[in-house]
Amino acid sequence: MPFKTLPDDKNFTDEVKRAILDELDSFVESYRIQNKITTRWKKPLIGFAGANHPYIRSLKEIISPTHLMPEDVLEGATSVLCFFFPFEEETVRENIKGDTPSPLWATAYPETNTMFVHMANHIKSLIQSWGYRAELPSDIGKISEQQLYSNWSQRHFAYAAGLGTFGVNNMLIGKQGCTGRYFTLVCDLPVIPDEPRQVENCLYKREGKCLACVRRCPVGALSPEGFDREKCFARVKENSKQWGNTICGKCSVGMPCSFKRP
Ligand code: B12
């Protein structure tokens, strides 16, 4: 056991987080070199969502009865470790121009998704080396024309883990903004979970002004009243003819919330 403090102690949770963040630094560095990829990420953010937090327990009601619970992924799960990997600024800035995705943005999507699986398996081994268990959720991206939502919402777990709040652009906005990707790993570490953030990070939701994302969406899928999933999906499907993936991201780039909490 590499920790100085006892499980369930606040210091234990801090030490676990520190150890994971340190491991992520070296993992990402060597992954990039070994796999000769283009995408660059800033330092990741992590948080723990409590498996028994009332918000997590209500996901079947909020989202769908088919949404999975942490224990469906790992029996005896105590928490969901949530990761946010913010993109380097160049990836984001390049996507500001025009109404179709830029090459760096398009590359970042598959490269980040592939990295996530390796990264999470690496952190799973780290957690196992401490004598605990961890498991990756599967089928997280599986959607269909009939069901345009996943049974494993990365962002709802990340919200419960205090990593951000939802903006009018329907993106989860955190300390490092909203331009990046989320992933999760279910585990049985006896950590003290984080709590959802009480203050809105979206300028409009907090102060009633902005709506830059509403003006920017190329297909009018956003409004203060909500997100038109069908319109957005039609657009990203169109983009996938060129790029092979359902991407766009115009509602998140060139925004006050792109890189920080505005
Ligand atoms: C299906 C899907 C899509 C579909 C449908 C869109 C959608 N939002 O569902 C399509 C293909 C259209 C799409 C588009 C995009 N996607 Co997408 N997508 C997913 C996927 C696979 C599942 C999302 C899902 O079904 N969630 C469950 C549903 C019910 O939740 P939801 O759609 O997020 O809606 C909830 C929020 O709006 C929330 N909400 C809104 N306001 C508030 C307020 C409060 C207080 C609370 C609690 C909740 C809340 O409540 C809604 C209902 O529960 C996730 C990965 C995953 N497995 O989670 C990525 C994901 C959501 N996509 C992502 C991205 C980046 C995009 C795009 C920018 C495309 C791109 N890469 O260029 C666009 C952006 C669209 C947008 N503005 O939302 C990121 C979002 C990152 C972020 N910062 O938030 C995710 C998380 C992928 C990842 N691994 O990081 N996507």
Tab-separated table of C-alpha atoms and ligand atoms in Angstrom:
chain	number	residue	atom	x	y	z
A	1	MET	CA	0.000	0.000	0.000
A	2	PRO	CA	1.794	3.182	-1.145
A	3	PHE	CA	-0.339	5.606	0.919
A	4	LYS	CA	0.623	7.102	4.236
A	5	THR	CA	-2.956	7.679	5.298
A	6	LEU	CA	-5.872	5.358	5.984
A	7	PRO	CA	-8.760	4.573	3.606
A	8	ASP	CA	-11.845	6.803	4.080
A	9	ASP	CA	-9.600	9.585	5.324
A	10	LYS	CA	-9.679	12.884	3.390
A	11	ASN	CA	-5.880	12.706	3.050
A	12	PHE	CA	-6.159	9.232	1.536
A	13	THR	CA	-8.454	10.618	-1.193
A	14	ASP	CA	-6.030	13.483	-1.867
A	15	GLU	CA	-3.088	11.076	-2.063
A	16	VAL	CA	-4.992	8.788	-4.448
A	17	LYS	CA	-5.838	11.740	-6.700
A	18	ARG	CA	-2.239	12.978	-6.654
A	19	ALA	CA	-0.923	9.493	-7.520
A	20	ILE	CA	-3.391	9.127	-10.413
A	21	LEU	CA	-2.596	12.589	-11.801
A	22	ASP	CA	1.154	11.873	-11.619
A	23	GLU	CA	0.652	8.576	-13.422
A	24	LEU	CA	-1.458	10.295	-16.087
A	25	ASP	CA	1.332	12.803	-16.766
A	26	SER	CA	3.866	10.124	-17.560
A	27	PHE	CA	1.336	7.914	-19.355
A	28	VAL	CA	0.212	10.647	-21.762
A	29	GLU	CA	3.771	11.723	-22.497
A	30	SER	CA	4.923	8.231	-23.487
A	31	TYR	CA	1.624	7.383	-25.256
A	32	ARG	CA	2.008	10.379	-27.539
A	33	ILE	CA	5.586	9.484	-28.456
A	34	GLN	CA	4.943	5.754	-28.935
A	35	ASN	CA	1.829	6.210	-31.051
A	36	LYS	CA	3.067	9.220	-33.047
A	37	ILE	CA	-0.277	11.003	-32.729
A	38	THR	CA	-1.085	14.623	-33.536
A	39	THR	CA	-3.448	15.495	-30.679
A	40	ARG	CA	-2.150	17.319	-27.643
A	41	TRP	CA	-4.001	17.668	-24.367
A	42	LYS	CA	-3.474	19.949	-21.412
A	43	LYS	CA	-3.166	18.426	-17.934
A	44	PRO	CA	-6.270	16.356	-17.189
A	45	LEU	CA	-8.755	17.005	-14.385
A	46	ILE	CA	-10.218	14.192	-12.303
A	47	GLY	CA	-12.993	13.777	-9.760
A	48	PHE	CA	-14.883	10.985	-7.994
A	49	ALA	CA	-18.670	10.569	-8.245
A	50	GLY	CA	-20.071	8.590	-5.332
A	51	ALA	CA	-21.833	5.407	-6.532
A	52	ASN	CA	-24.571	6.022	-3.949
A	53	HIS	CA	-24.900	9.759	-4.461
A	54	PRO	CA	-28.614	10.666	-4.848
A	55	TYR	CA	-27.879	12.273	-8.222
A	56	ILE	CA	-26.334	9.039	-9.554
A	57	ARG	CA	-29.181	6.962	-8.095
A	58	SER	CA	-31.678	9.195	-9.982
A	59	LEU	CA	-30.063	8.782	-13.424
A	60	LYS	CA	-32.583	6.117	-14.477
A	61	GLU	CA	-35.342	8.667	-13.898
A	62	ILE	CA	-33.508	11.706	-15.301
A	63	ILE	CA	-32.177	9.967	-18.425
A	64	SER	CA	-33.763	6.577	-19.089
A	65	PRO	CA	-34.623	3.326	-17.259
A	66	THR	CA	-31.946	1.673	-19.401
A	67	HIS	CA	-29.159	3.922	-18.065
A	68	LEU	CA	-26.575	1.793	-16.250
A	69	MET	CA	-25.550	2.136	-12.626
A	70	PRO	CA	-21.928	1.858	-11.392
A	71	GLU	CA	-22.602	-1.632	-9.959
A	72	ASP	CA	-23.662	-2.829	-13.446
A	73	VAL	CA	-20.079	-2.190	-14.518
A	74	LEU	CA	-18.352	-3.342	-11.319
A	75	GLU	CA	-20.021	-5.257	-8.516
A	76	GLY	CA	-19.421	-3.498	-5.211
A	77	ALA	CA	-18.479	-0.210	-6.900
A	78	THR	CA	-17.999	2.705	-4.525
A	79	SER	CA	-17.260	5.476	-6.971
A	80	VAL	CA	-16.812	6.526	-10.570
A	81	LEU	CA	-13.486	8.102	-11.393
A	82	CYS	CA	-14.139	10.832	-13.984
A	83	PHE	CA	-11.498	12.271	-16.307
A	84	PHE	CA	-11.558	15.442	-18.396
A	85	PHE	CA	-8.805	15.897	-20.979
A	86	PRO	CA	-8.827	19.492	-22.309
A	87	PHE	CA	-7.522	19.942	-25.853
A	88	GLU	CA	-4.457	22.115	-26.476
A	89	GLU	CA	-5.545	25.593	-27.586
A	90	GLU	CA	-4.405	25.173	-31.212
A	91	THR	CA	-6.861	22.301	-31.744
A	92	VAL	CA	-9.661	24.513	-30.502
A	93	ARG	CA	-8.676	27.750	-32.222
A	94	GLU	CA	-8.298	26.040	-35.606
A	95	ASN	CA	-11.947	24.932	-35.403
A	96	ILE	CA	-13.309	28.479	-34.953
A	97	LYS	CA	-13.256	29.341	-38.658
A	98	GLY	CA	-15.983	28.178	-41.021
A	99	ASP	CA	-18.955	25.911	-40.528
A	100	THR	CA	-17.252	22.550	-41.021
A	101	PRO	CA	-14.799	20.861	-38.617
A	102	SER	CA	-11.088	21.650	-38.946
A	103	PRO	CA	-8.487	18.870	-39.475
A	104	LEU	CA	-7.051	19.087	-35.931
A	105	TRP	CA	-10.526	18.936	-34.364
A	106	ALA	CA	-11.421	15.991	-36.596
A	107	THR	CA	-8.220	14.141	-35.639
A	108	ALA	CA	-8.624	14.842	-31.937
A	109	TYR	CA	-11.927	12.918	-31.791
A	110	PRO	CA	-10.708	9.401	-32.732
A	111	GLU	CA	-7.238	9.893	-31.239
A	112	THR	CA	-8.662	10.895	-27.857
A	113	ASN	CA	-11.182	8.040	-27.854
A	114	THR	CA	-8.467	5.461	-28.589
A	115	MET	CA	-6.120	6.978	-26.004
A	116	PHE	CA	-8.905	6.848	-23.384
A	117	VAL	CA	-9.170	3.060	-23.542
A	118	HIS	CA	-5.401	2.641	-23.080
A	119	MET	CA	-5.323	5.329	-20.397
A	120	ALA	CA	-8.190	3.802	-18.406
A	121	ASN	CA	-6.693	0.306	-18.610
A	122	HIS	CA	-3.422	1.756	-17.358
A	123	ILE	CA	-5.127	3.440	-14.392
A	124	LYS	CA	-7.104	0.237	-13.780
A	125	SER	CA	-3.769	-1.637	-13.373
A	126	LEU	CA	-2.531	1.099	-11.046
A	127	ILE	CA	-5.633	0.763	-8.854
A	128	GLN	CA	-5.280	-3.042	-8.884
A	129	SER	CA	-1.661	-2.684	-7.758
A	130	TRP	CA	-3.051	-0.949	-4.639
A	131	GLY	CA	-5.300	-3.950	-3.942
A	132	TYR	CA	-8.566	-2.450	-5.252
A	133	ARG	CA	-10.666	-3.133	-8.361
A	134	ALA	CA	-11.612	-1.004	-11.358
A	135	GLU	CA	-13.562	-1.565	-14.575
A	136	LEU	CA	-14.156	0.379	-17.795
A	137	PRO	CA	-17.739	0.910	-18.940
A	138	SER	CA	-18.475	-0.576	-22.376
A	139	ASP	CA	-20.880	0.453	-25.178
A	140	ILE	CA	-20.690	4.061	-24.020
A	141	GLY	CA	-20.924	5.540	-27.506
A	142	LYS	CA	-23.658	3.215	-28.732
A	143	ILE	CA	-26.604	5.254	-30.024
A	144	SER	CA	-29.152	4.749	-32.792
A	145	GLU	CA	-31.565	6.894	-34.821
A	146	GLN	CA	-34.298	5.720	-32.387
A	147	GLN	CA	-32.304	6.341	-29.205
A	148	LEU	CA	-30.043	9.353	-29.560
A	149	TYR	CA	-28.563	9.027	-26.107
A	150	SER	CA	-26.139	6.677	-24.426
A	151	ASN	CA	-26.830	4.353	-21.500
A	152	TRP	CA	-23.642	5.604	-19.904
A	153	SER	CA	-23.543	9.389	-19.758
A	154	GLN	CA	-19.928	10.409	-19.167
A	155	ARG	CA	-21.042	13.949	-18.418
A	156	HIS	CA	-23.657	13.135	-15.821
A	157	PHE	CA	-21.035	11.229	-13.841
A	158	ALA	CA	-18.572	14.095	-14.344
A	159	TYR	CA	-21.230	16.559	-13.172
A	160	ALA	CA	-21.785	14.500	-10.021
A	161	ALA	CA	-18.005	14.439	-9.528
A	162	GLY	CA	-17.978	18.251	-9.463
A	163	LEU	CA	-16.104	18.598	-12.751
A	164	GLY	CA	-18.551	21.067	-14.276
A	165	THR	CA	-22.069	22.286	-14.951
A	166	PHE	CA	-24.101	22.157	-18.181
A	167	GLY	CA	-24.075	25.239	-20.416
A	168	VAL	CA	-26.666	26.522	-22.889
A	169	ASN	CA	-24.380	24.924	-25.513
A	170	ASN	CA	-25.255	21.617	-23.825
A	171	MET	CA	-21.579	21.100	-23.021
A	172	LEU	CA	-20.266	20.392	-19.555
A	173	ILE	CA	-18.232	23.475	-18.641
A	174	GLY	CA	-15.497	23.060	-16.050
A	175	LYS	CA	-12.434	24.797	-14.637
A	176	GLN	CA	-10.651	24.319	-17.978
A	177	GLY	CA	-13.692	25.188	-20.075
A	178	CYS	CA	-15.645	22.815	-22.309
A	179	THR	CA	-13.269	21.958	-25.161
A	180	GLY	CA	-12.067	18.478	-24.382
A	181	ARG	CA	-13.412	15.014	-23.745
A	182	TYR	CA	-14.669	13.040	-20.749
A	183	PHE	CA	-14.100	9.448	-19.728
A	184	THR	CA	-14.866	7.298	-16.678
A	185	LEU	CA	-13.570	4.289	-14.762
A	186	VAL	CA	-15.685	2.548	-12.126
A	187	CYS	CA	-13.797	1.446	-9.017
A	188	ASP	CA	-14.080	0.284	-5.413
A	189	LEU	CA	-11.515	2.679	-3.925
A	190	PRO	CA	-12.678	3.804	-0.458
A	191	VAL	CA	-12.368	7.487	-1.355
A	192	ILE	CA	-14.476	10.423	-0.196
A	193	PRO	CA	-16.432	11.414	-3.321
A	194	ASP	CA	-16.656	14.940	-4.706
A	195	GLU	CA	-19.935	16.868	-4.845
A	196	PRO	CA	-21.706	18.564	-7.784
A	197	ARG	CA	-20.853	22.238	-8.165
A	198	GLN	CA	-23.556	24.587	-6.896
A	199	VAL	CA	-22.609	27.641	-8.989
A	200	GLU	CA	-23.387	27.692	-12.732
A	201	ASN	CA	-20.318	27.932	-14.988
A	202	CYS	CA	-22.359	29.044	-18.027
A	203	LEU	CA	-22.432	32.865	-18.236
A	204	TYR	CA	-26.028	32.946	-19.461
A	205	LYS	CA	-27.268	30.578	-16.764
A	206	ARG	CA	-25.406	32.522	-14.102
A	207	GLU	CA	-25.793	36.136	-15.230
A	208	GLY	CA	-28.433	36.061	-17.977
A	209	LYS	CA	-26.093	37.252	-20.722
A	210	CYS	CA	-23.976	35.710	-23.501
A	211	LEU	CA	-25.723	33.155	-25.805
A	212	ALA	CA	-22.664	33.263	-28.110
A	213	CYS	CA	-23.140	29.507	-28.652
A	214	VAL	CA	-26.761	29.996	-29.762
A	215	ARG	CA	-25.661	32.520	-32.380
A	216	ARG	CA	-22.772	30.317	-33.497
A	217	CYS	CA	-24.498	26.944	-34.001
A	218	PRO	CA	-24.573	26.488	-37.809
A	219	VAL	CA	-27.972	24.736	-37.719
A	220	GLY	CA	-29.854	26.556	-34.952
A	221	ALA	CA	-29.849	23.532	-32.636
A	222	LEU	CA	-29.361	25.634	-29.486
A	223	SER	CA	-31.649	27.970	-27.588
A	224	PRO	CA	-31.917	29.022	-23.932
A	225	GLU	CA	-34.880	26.625	-23.720
A	226	GLY	CA	-32.859	23.582	-24.733
A	227	PHE	CA	-30.871	21.537	-27.206
A	228	ASP	CA	-32.362	20.137	-30.420
A	229	ARG	CA	-30.644	16.752	-30.566
A	230	GLU	CA	-32.117	15.866	-33.981
A	231	LYS	CA	-30.857	19.053	-35.668
A	232	CYS	CA	-27.405	18.594	-34.154
A	233	PHE	CA	-27.295	14.928	-35.123
A	234	ALA	CA	-28.279	15.694	-38.748
A	235	ARG	CA	-25.403	18.165	-38.951
A	236	VAL	CA	-22.709	15.939	-37.411
A	237	LYS	CA	-23.855	13.077	-39.666
A	238	GLU	CA	-23.323	15.354	-42.652
A	239	ASN	CA	-19.831	16.179	-41.370
A	240	SER	CA	-19.061	12.489	-40.930
A	241	LYS	CA	-19.189	12.058	-44.743
A	242	GLN	CA	-15.986	14.085	-44.914
A	243	TRP	CA	-14.330	13.075	-41.642
A	244	GLY	CA	-15.674	9.621	-40.826
A	245	ASN	CA	-16.874	10.750	-37.386
A	246	THR	CA	-19.904	12.641	-36.074
A	247	ILE	CA	-18.193	15.911	-35.222
A	248	CYS	CA	-18.725	19.694	-35.282
A	249	GLY	CA	-17.964	21.479	-32.008
A	250	LYS	CA	-18.671	25.028	-33.262
A	251	CYS	CA	-20.802	25.672	-30.149
A	252	SER	CA	-17.756	25.129	-27.933
A	253	VAL	CA	-14.932	26.953	-29.749
A	254	GLY	CA	-14.340	30.729	-29.710
A	255	MET	CA	-16.638	30.968	-26.665
A	256	PRO	CA	-16.039	32.663	-23.288
A	257	CYS	CA	-16.312	29.132	-21.824
A	258	SER	CA	-13.934	27.405	-24.285
A	259	PHE	CA	-10.901	27.331	-21.962
A	260	LYS	CA	-12.152	28.455	-18.563
A	261	ARG	CA	-15.106	29.152	-16.315
A	262	PRO	CA	-16.164	32.548	-17.606
B	1	B12	C1	-24.948	10.669	-28.211
B	1	B12	C2	-23.882	11.712	-28.209
B	1	B12	C3	-23.974	12.732	-29.144
B	1	B12	C4	-25.151	12.863	-30.102
B	1	B12	C5	-26.353	13.464	-29.390
B	1	B12	C6	-26.016	14.733	-28.627
B	1	B12	C7	-26.178	14.589	-27.127
B	1	B12	N1	-25.768	15.581	-26.400
B	1	B12	O1	-26.673	13.608	-26.630
B	1	B12	C8	-24.535	13.748	-31.201
B	1	B12	C9	-23.921	12.804	-32.223
B	1	B12	C10	-25.482	14.710	-31.895
B	1	B12	C11	-23.426	14.449	-30.425
B	1	B12	C12	-22.910	15.663	-30.744
B	1	B12	C13	-21.854	16.249	-30.078
B	1	B12	N2	-21.076	15.686	-29.144
B	1	B12	CO1	-21.516	14.027	-28.294
B	1	B12	N3	-21.833	12.490	-27.294
B	1	B12	C14	-22.795	11.656	-27.301
B	1	B12	C15	-22.559	10.587	-26.215
B	1	B12	C16	-22.039	9.319	-26.883
B	1	B12	C17	-23.762	10.280	-25.373
B	1	B12	C18	-24.495	11.536	-24.838
B	1	B12	C19	-25.742	11.132	-24.136
B	1	B12	O2	-26.533	10.428	-24.716
B	1	B12	N4	-25.902	11.499	-22.878
B	1	B12	C20	-27.103	11.166	-22.162
B	1	B12	C21	-28.100	12.267	-22.449
B	1	B12	C22	-29.473	12.010	-21.869
B	1	B12	O3	-27.570	13.403	-21.838
B	1	B12	P1	-27.249	14.748	-22.633
B	1	B12	O4	-27.515	14.582	-24.076
B	1	B12	O5	-25.878	15.130	-22.259
B	1	B12	O6	-28.371	15.740	-22.153
B	1	B12	C23	-28.385	16.164	-20.889
B	1	B12	C24	-27.725	17.489	-20.657
B	1	B12	O7	-28.178	18.417	-21.573
B	1	B12	C25	-28.207	17.681	-19.268
B	1	B12	N5	-28.412	19.030	-18.832
B	1	B12	C26	-28.638	20.172	-19.494
B	1	B12	N6	-28.778	21.163	-18.664
B	1	B12	C27	-28.637	20.654	-17.417
B	1	B12	C28	-28.681	21.252	-16.194
B	1	B12	C29	-28.514	20.460	-15.043
B	1	B12	C30	-28.560	21.088	-13.711
B	1	B12	C31	-28.274	19.054	-15.188
B	1	B12	C32	-28.053	18.227	-14.001
B	1	B12	C33	-28.231	18.473	-16.447
B	1	B12	C34	-28.408	19.283	-17.530
B	1	B12	O8	-29.468	17.016	-19.157
B	1	B12	C35	-29.770	16.434	-20.396
B	1	B12	C36	-30.665	15.250	-20.211
B	1	B12	O9	-30.252	14.427	-19.151
B	1	B12	C37	-21.494	11.282	-25.307
B	1	B12	C38	-20.500	10.300	-24.625
B	1	B12	C39	-21.180	9.613	-23.465
B	1	B12	N7	-21.264	8.324	-23.492
B	1	B12	O10	-21.619	10.262	-22.542
B	1	B12	C40	-20.844	12.285	-26.263
B	1	B12	C41	-20.485	13.668	-25.739
B	1	B12	C42	-21.674	14.224	-25.005
B	1	B12	N8	-20.283	14.434	-26.953
B	1	B12	C43	-19.352	15.310	-26.878
B	1	B12	C44	-19.047	16.246	-27.895
B	1	B12	C45	-17.739	16.999	-27.753
B	1	B12	C46	-19.921	16.427	-28.979
B	1	B12	C47	-19.846	17.444	-30.105
B	1	B12	C48	-19.159	18.788	-29.805
B	1	B12	C49	-19.296	16.832	-31.398
B	1	B12	C50	-17.814	16.897	-31.608
B	1	B12	N9	-17.053	16.024	-30.950
B	1	B12	O11	-17.328	17.698	-32.380
B	1	B12	C51	-21.371	17.639	-30.368
B	1	B12	C52	-21.961	18.659	-29.381
B	1	B12	C53	-23.430	18.556	-29.229
B	1	B12	C54	-23.961	19.300	-28.018
B	1	B12	N10	-23.859	20.636	-28.022
B	1	B12	O12	-24.452	18.670	-27.101
B	1	B12	C55	-18.654	15.273	-25.521
B	1	B12	C56	-19.079	16.472	-24.683
B	1	B12	C57	-17.935	17.149	-23.950
B	1	B12	C58	-18.454	18.280	-23.101
B	1	B12	N11	-17.563	19.222	-22.789
B	1	B12	O13	-19.564	18.335	-22.683
B	1	B12	C59	-19.127	13.861	-24.972
B	1	B12	C60	-19.320	13.789	-23.477
B	1	B12	C61	-18.083	12.845	-25.430
B	1	B12	C62	-16.865	12.736	-24.528
B	1	B12	N12	-16.382	11.532	-24.334
B	1	B12	O14	-16.351	13.685	-24.020
B	1	B12	N13	-23.060	13.715	-29.353
